[in-house]
Short mmCIF file of C-alpha atoms in Angstrom, two decimals:
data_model
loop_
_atom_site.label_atom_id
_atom_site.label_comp_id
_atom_site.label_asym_id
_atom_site.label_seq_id
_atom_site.Cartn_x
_atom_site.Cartn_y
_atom_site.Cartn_z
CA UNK A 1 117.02 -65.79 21.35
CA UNK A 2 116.13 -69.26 23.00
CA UNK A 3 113.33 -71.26 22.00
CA UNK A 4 111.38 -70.53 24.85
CA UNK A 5 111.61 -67.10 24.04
CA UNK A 6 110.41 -67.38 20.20
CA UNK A 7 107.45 -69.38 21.65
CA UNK A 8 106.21 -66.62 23.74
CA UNK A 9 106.69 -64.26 21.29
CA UNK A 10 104.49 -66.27 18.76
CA UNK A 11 102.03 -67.15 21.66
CA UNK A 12 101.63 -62.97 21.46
CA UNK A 13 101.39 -62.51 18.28
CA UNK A 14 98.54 -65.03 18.21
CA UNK A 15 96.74 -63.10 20.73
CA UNK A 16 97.17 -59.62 19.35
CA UNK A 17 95.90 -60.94 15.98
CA UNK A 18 92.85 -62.85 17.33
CA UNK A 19 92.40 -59.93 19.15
CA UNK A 20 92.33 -57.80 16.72
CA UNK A 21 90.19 -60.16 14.58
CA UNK A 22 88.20 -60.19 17.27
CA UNK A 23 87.80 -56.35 16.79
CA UNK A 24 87.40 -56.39 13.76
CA UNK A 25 84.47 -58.83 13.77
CA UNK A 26 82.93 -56.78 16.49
CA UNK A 27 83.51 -53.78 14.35
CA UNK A 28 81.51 -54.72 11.39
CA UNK A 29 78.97 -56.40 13.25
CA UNK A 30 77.84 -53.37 14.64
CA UNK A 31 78.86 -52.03 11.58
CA UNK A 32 75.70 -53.90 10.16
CA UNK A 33 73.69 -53.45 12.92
CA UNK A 34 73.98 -49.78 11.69
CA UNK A 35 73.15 -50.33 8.47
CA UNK A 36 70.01 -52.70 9.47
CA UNK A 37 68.90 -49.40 11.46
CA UNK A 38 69.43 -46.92 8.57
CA UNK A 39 68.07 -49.09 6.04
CA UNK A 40 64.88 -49.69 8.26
CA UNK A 41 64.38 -45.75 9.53
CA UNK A 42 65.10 -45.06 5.80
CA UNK A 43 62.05 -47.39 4.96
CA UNK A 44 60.22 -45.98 7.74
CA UNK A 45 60.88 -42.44 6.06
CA UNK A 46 60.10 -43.69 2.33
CA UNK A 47 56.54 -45.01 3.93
CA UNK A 48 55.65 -41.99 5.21
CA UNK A 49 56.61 -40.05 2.49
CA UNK A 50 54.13 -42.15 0.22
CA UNK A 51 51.47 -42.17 2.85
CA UNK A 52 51.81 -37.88 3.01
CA UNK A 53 52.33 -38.18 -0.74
CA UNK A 54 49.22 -39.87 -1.28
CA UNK A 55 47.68 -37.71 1.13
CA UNK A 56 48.56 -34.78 -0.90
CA UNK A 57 47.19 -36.18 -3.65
CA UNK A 58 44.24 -36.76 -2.03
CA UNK A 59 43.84 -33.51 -1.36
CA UNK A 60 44.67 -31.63 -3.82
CA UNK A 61 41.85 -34.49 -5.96
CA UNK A 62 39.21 -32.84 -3.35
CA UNK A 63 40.20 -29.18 -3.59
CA UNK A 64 39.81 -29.76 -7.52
CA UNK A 65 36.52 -31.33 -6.73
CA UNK A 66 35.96 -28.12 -4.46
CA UNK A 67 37.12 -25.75 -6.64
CA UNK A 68 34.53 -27.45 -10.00
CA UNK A 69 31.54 -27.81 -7.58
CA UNK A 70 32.14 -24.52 -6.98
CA UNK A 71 32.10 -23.18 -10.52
CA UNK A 72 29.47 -24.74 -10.82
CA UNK A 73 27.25 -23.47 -8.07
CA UNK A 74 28.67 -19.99 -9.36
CA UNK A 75 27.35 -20.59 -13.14
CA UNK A 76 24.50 -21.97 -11.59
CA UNK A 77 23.54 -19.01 -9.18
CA UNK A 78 24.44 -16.26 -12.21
CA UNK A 79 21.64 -18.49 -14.45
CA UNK A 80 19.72 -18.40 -12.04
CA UNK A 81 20.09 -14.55 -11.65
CA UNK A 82 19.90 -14.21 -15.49
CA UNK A 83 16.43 -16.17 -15.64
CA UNK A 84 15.58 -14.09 -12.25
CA UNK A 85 16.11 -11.24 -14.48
CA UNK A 86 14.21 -12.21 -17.38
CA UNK A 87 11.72 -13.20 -15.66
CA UNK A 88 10.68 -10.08 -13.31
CA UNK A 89 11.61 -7.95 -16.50
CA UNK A 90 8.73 -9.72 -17.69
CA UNK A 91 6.43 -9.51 -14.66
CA UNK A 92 7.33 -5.95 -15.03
CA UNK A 93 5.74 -5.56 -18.54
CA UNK A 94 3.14 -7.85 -18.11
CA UNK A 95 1.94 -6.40 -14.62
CA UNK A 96 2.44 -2.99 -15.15
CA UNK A 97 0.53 -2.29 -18.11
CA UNK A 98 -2.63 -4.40 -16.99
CA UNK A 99 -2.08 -2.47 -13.30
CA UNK A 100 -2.17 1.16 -15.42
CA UNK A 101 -5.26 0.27 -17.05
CA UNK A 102 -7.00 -0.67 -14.03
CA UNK A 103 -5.80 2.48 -12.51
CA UNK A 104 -7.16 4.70 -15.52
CA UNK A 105 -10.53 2.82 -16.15
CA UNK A 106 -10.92 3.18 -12.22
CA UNK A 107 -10.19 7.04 -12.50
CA UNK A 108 -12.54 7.66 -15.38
CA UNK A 109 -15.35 5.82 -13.36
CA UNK A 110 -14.72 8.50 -10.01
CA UNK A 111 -15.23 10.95 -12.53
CA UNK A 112 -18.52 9.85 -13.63
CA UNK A 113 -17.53 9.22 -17.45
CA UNK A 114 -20.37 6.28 -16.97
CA UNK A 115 -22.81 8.45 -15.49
CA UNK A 116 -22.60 8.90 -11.74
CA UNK A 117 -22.19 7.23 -8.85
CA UNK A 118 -23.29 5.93 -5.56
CA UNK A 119 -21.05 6.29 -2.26
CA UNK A 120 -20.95 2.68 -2.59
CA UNK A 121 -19.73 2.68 -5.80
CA UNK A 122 -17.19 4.81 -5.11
CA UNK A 123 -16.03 3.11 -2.25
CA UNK A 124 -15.18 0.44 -4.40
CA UNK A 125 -13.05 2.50 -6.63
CA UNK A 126 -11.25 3.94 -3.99
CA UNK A 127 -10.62 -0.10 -2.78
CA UNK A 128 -9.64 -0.40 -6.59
CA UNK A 129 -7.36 2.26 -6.38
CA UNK A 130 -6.11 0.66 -2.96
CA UNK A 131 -5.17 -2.94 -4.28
CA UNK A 132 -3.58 -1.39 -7.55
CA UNK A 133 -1.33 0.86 -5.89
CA UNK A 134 -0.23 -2.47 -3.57
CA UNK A 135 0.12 -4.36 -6.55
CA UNK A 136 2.11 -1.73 -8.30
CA UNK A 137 4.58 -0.97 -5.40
CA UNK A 138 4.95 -4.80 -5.10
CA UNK A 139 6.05 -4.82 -8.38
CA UNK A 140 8.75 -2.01 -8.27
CA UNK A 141 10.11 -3.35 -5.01
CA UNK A 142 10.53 -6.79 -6.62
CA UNK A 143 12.70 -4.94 -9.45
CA UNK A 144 14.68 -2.58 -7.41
CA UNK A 145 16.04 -5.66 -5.18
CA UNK A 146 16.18 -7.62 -8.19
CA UNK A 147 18.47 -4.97 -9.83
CA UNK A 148 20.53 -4.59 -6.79
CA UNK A 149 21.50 -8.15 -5.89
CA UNK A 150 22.12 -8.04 -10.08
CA UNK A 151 24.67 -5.03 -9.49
CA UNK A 152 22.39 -3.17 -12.50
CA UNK A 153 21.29 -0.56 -9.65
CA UNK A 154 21.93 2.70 -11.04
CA UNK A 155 22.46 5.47 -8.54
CA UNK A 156 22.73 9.43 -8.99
CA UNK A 157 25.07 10.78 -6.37
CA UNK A 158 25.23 13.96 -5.40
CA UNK A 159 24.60 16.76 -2.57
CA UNK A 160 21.25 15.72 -0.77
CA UNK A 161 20.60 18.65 1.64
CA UNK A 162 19.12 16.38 4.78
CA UNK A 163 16.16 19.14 5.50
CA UNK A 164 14.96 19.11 1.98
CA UNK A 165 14.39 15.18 2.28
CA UNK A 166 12.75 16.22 5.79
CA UNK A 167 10.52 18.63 3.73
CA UNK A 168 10.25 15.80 1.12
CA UNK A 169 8.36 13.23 2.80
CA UNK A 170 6.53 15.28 5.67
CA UNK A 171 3.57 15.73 3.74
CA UNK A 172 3.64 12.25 1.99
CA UNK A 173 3.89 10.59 5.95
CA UNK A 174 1.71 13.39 7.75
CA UNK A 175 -1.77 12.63 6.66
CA UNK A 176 -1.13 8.95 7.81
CA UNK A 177 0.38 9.91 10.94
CA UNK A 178 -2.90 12.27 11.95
CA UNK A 179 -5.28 9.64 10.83
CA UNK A 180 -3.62 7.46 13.00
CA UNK A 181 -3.43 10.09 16.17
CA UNK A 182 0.15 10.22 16.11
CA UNK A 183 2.62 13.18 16.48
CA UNK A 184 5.00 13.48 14.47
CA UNK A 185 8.43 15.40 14.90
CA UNK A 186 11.56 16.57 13.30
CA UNK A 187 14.66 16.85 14.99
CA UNK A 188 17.43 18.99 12.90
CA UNK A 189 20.20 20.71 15.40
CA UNK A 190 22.16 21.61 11.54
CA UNK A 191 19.99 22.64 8.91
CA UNK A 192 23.22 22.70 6.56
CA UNK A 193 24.02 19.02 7.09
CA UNK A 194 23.87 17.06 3.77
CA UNK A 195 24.78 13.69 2.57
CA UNK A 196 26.83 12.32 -0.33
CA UNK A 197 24.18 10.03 -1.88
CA UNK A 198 20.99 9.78 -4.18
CA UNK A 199 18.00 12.00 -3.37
CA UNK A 200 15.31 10.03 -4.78
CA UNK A 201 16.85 6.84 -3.11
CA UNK A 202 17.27 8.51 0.21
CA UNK A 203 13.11 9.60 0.28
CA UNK A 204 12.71 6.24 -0.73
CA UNK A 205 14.15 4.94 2.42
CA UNK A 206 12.84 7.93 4.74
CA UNK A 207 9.27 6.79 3.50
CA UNK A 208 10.01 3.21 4.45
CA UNK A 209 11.13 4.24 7.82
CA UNK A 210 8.35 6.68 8.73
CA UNK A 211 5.49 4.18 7.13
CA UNK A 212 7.02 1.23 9.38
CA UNK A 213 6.94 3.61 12.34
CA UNK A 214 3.38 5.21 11.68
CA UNK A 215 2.19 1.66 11.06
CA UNK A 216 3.17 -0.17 13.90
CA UNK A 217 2.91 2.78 16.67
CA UNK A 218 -0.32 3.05 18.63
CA UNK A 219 -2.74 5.86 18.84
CA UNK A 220 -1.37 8.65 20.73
CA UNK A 221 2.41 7.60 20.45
CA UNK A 222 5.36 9.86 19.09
CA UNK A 223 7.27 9.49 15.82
CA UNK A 224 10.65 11.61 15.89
CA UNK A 225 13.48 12.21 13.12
CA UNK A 226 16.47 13.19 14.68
CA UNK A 227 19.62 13.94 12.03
CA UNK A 228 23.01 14.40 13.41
CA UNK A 229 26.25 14.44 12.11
CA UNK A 230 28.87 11.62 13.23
CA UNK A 231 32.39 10.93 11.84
CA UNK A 232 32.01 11.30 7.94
CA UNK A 233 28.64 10.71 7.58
CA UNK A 234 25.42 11.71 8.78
CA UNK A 235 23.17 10.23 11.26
CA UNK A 236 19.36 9.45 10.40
CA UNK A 237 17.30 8.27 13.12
CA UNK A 238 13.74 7.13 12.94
CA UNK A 239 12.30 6.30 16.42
CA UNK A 240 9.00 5.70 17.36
CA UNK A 241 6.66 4.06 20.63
CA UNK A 242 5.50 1.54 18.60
CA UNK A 243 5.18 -2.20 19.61
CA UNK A 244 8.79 -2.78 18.96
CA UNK A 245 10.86 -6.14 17.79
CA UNK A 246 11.66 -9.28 19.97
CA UNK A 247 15.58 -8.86 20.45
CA UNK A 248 15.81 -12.17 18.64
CA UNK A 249 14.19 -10.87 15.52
CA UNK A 250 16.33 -7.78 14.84
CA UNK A 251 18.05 -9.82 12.06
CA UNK A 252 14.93 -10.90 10.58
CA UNK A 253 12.88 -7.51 9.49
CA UNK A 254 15.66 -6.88 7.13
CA UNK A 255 15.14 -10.12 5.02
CA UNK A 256 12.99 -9.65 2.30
CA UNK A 257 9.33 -10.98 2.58
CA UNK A 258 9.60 -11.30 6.36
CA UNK A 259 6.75 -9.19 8.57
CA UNK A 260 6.88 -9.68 11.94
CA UNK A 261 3.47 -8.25 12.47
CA UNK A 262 0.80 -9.62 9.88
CA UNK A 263 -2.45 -9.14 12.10
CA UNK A 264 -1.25 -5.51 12.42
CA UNK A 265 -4.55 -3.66 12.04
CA UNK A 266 -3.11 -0.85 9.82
CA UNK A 267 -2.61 -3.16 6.71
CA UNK A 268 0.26 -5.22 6.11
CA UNK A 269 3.24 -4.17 3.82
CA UNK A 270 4.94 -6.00 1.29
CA UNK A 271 7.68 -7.65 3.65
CA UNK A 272 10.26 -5.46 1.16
CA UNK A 273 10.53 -2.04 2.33
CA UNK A 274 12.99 -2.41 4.85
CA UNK A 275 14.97 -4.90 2.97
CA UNK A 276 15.41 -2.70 -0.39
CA UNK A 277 16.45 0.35 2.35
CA UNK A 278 18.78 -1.27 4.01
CA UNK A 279 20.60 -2.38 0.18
CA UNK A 280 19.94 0.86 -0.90
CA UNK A 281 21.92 2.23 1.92
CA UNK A 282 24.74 0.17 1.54
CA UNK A 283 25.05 0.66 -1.93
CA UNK A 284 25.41 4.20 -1.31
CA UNK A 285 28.50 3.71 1.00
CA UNK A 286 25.97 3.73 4.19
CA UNK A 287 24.04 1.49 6.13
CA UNK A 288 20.77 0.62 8.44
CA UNK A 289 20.51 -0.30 11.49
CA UNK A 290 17.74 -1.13 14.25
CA UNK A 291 17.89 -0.97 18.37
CA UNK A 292 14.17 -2.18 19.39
CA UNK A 293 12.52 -4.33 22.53
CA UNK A 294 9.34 -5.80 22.72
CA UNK A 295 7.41 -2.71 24.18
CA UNK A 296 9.80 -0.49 23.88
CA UNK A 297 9.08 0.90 20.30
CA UNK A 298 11.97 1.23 17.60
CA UNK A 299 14.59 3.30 16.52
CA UNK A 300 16.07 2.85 12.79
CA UNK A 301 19.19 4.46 12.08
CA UNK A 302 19.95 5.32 8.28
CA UNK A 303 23.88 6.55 8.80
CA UNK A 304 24.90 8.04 4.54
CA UNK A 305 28.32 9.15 4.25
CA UNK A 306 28.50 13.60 4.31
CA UNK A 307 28.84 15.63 1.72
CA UNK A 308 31.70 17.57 1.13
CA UNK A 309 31.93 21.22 2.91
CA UNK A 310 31.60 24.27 0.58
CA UNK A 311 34.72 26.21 -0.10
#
C-alpha cells in the first residue's frame, strides 16, 4: 500500500468517526430533549394530581360539613318534634278538661238546673255549646296531625264495607245539607265493595269531605258520592257545585291551617280537615286528591286500597 493510499484511508476513517460522533451527539441531544419533555409533562401530571388531590380533599371537608349540619338539623327537627309532642300532650290536658266543663255546666243550664230560662238565654248556651265544640275539634285535629307526622298514629285495619260508611255519615251531613237547601246524593253501582282500611278513620275523612262540600256549595246546588272500584282499591268521590278552587291553589287546601275561603258565610273551619284526611289516607296505603275550577265546584277523590274478596 502506497502512502497516498494510507492517507485516504485515514482521511475516511476520520470522517466515519466524526460522523458518527456527530450521531452520537445528535443522538443524545434529542435524547435530552426527551427527557426535558417527560420530566416537564411528568410535572405537569404531579400538579394536577395535587390540584385534584386537594380538590378531593376539599370536598370530601364539605360533604363532612354536609353530612354534621345535617345531623344536626335531624336532632334538631326530632327535638323539636319531641317538645311538639310534649307540648300539645299538654294543650290536650289542659284544654280538654276546662272545654268538658264548659260543655257540662252549659248542659245543666239548658236544663234549667238554675231555674229556667229565657230564649235569649238559651241562645247563648246553644253559642256556648257552638264555640266549645270548635274549640274541642281544634284540639283533636291538632293531636291527630301531631301524632301522624310523629309516626305514633295508631290505625285499626280491617274490612270497611263502603255503604256502611255511606250509612255512617248521611245523617251526621244531612241536616246541614237541608238547612243549607242542598241535595244530597249517593252514588253506589256495588253495594259489596269494601276497603282495606280503618272505619272510624275513613268517616273521619267522609265527614271532612261532605262538610267542605256542604259548606262551600250554594243554595240549591248538588252534593254527590259516587264509589267505584279501580285497580286494587276503591274509588271515593266527593263532588259538589260549590264555588270551587283557583287551579293555582289546588296544592294549597291540603296544607294545614290554609282556608281559601274565610268570609265564607257558613262559618269557617279549622284550616285542618282536609290536611289530617289527606295523611290519614296515605297512611292507610291510599290517597286524596282534588280536580276543581273557579266556578266549577269540586270533586275530592279519597282512592283506599280493596279489601280482599270472600272465599
Amino acid at each position: 500500500m502506497t502512502e497516498r493510499d494510507e492517507s485516504d484511508e485515514e482521511k475516511l476513517l476520520e470522517a466515519v468517526a466524526l460522523q458518527n460522533a456527530t450521531s452520537i451527539f445528535l443522538a443524545r441531544q434529542r435524547a435530552e430533549q426527551e427527557l426535558i419533555r417527560i420530566r416537564e409533562a411528568l410535572e405537569a401530571k404531579t400538579a394536577a394530581l395535587a390540584e385534584s388531590l386537594e380538590r378531593a380533599e376539599a370536598l370530601l371537608q364539605e360533604r363532612d360539613r354536609a353530612r354534621a349540619e345535617a345531623d344536626a338539623a335531624r336532632r334538631a327537627a326530632q327535638a323539636a318534634n319531641d317538645a311538639k309532642g310534649r307540648l300539645l300532650n299538654v294543650i290536650s290536658h289542659e284544654l280538654r278538661t276546662p272545654l268538658g266543663a264548659i260543655g257540662g255546666y252549659a248542659a245543666l243550664l239548658d236544663e234549667g238546673i238554675r231555674g229556667p230560662l229565657t230564649d235569649g238565654q238559651r241562645e247563648y248556651i246553644e253559642r256556648i255549646r257552638h264555640s266549645q265544640n270548635h274549640i274541642l275539634r281544634l284540639v283533636n285535629e291538632l293531636l291527630d296531625l301531631a301524632k301522624i307526622e310523629s309516626g305514633q298514629f295508631v290505625l285499626r285495619v280491617g274490612t270497611v264495607p263502603v255503604q256502611s260508611v255511606l250509612e255512617a255519615v248521611h245523617p251526621m251531613i244531612e241536616p246541614q245539607a237541608r238547612a243549607s237547601d242542598l241535595r244530597l246524593e249517593t252514588v253506589l253501582d256495588d253495594p259489596t265493595l269494601a276497603f282495606q282500611a280503618d272505619r272510624e278513620r275513613v268517616e273521619q275523612i267522609m265527614l271532612n269531605l261532605l262538610s267542605n262540600a256542604v259548606k262551600f256549595t250554594p243554595a240549591g246546588g248538588v252534593v254527590r258520592v259516587t264509589a267505584a272500584p279501580v285497580p286494587d282499591a276503591v274509588s271515593l268521590q266527593v263532588q259538589d257545585t260549590g264555588v270551587g278552587i283557583p287551579e293555582g291553589k289546588l296544592d294549597a287546601v291540603f296544607e294545614p291551617f290554609v282556608q281559601l275561603e274565610p268570609s265564607q258565610p257558613r262559618g269557617r273551619g279549622t284550616g285542618l280537615g282536609l290536611a289530617i284526611s289527606r295523611e290519614l289516607a296515605r297512611v292507610m296505603h291510599g290517597d286524596l286528591t282534588v280536580e276543581s275550577a273557579r266556578g266549577q265546584g269540586s270533586t275530592f277523590t279519597l282512592r283506599l286500597p280493596r279489601a280482599p274478596s270472600g272465599p
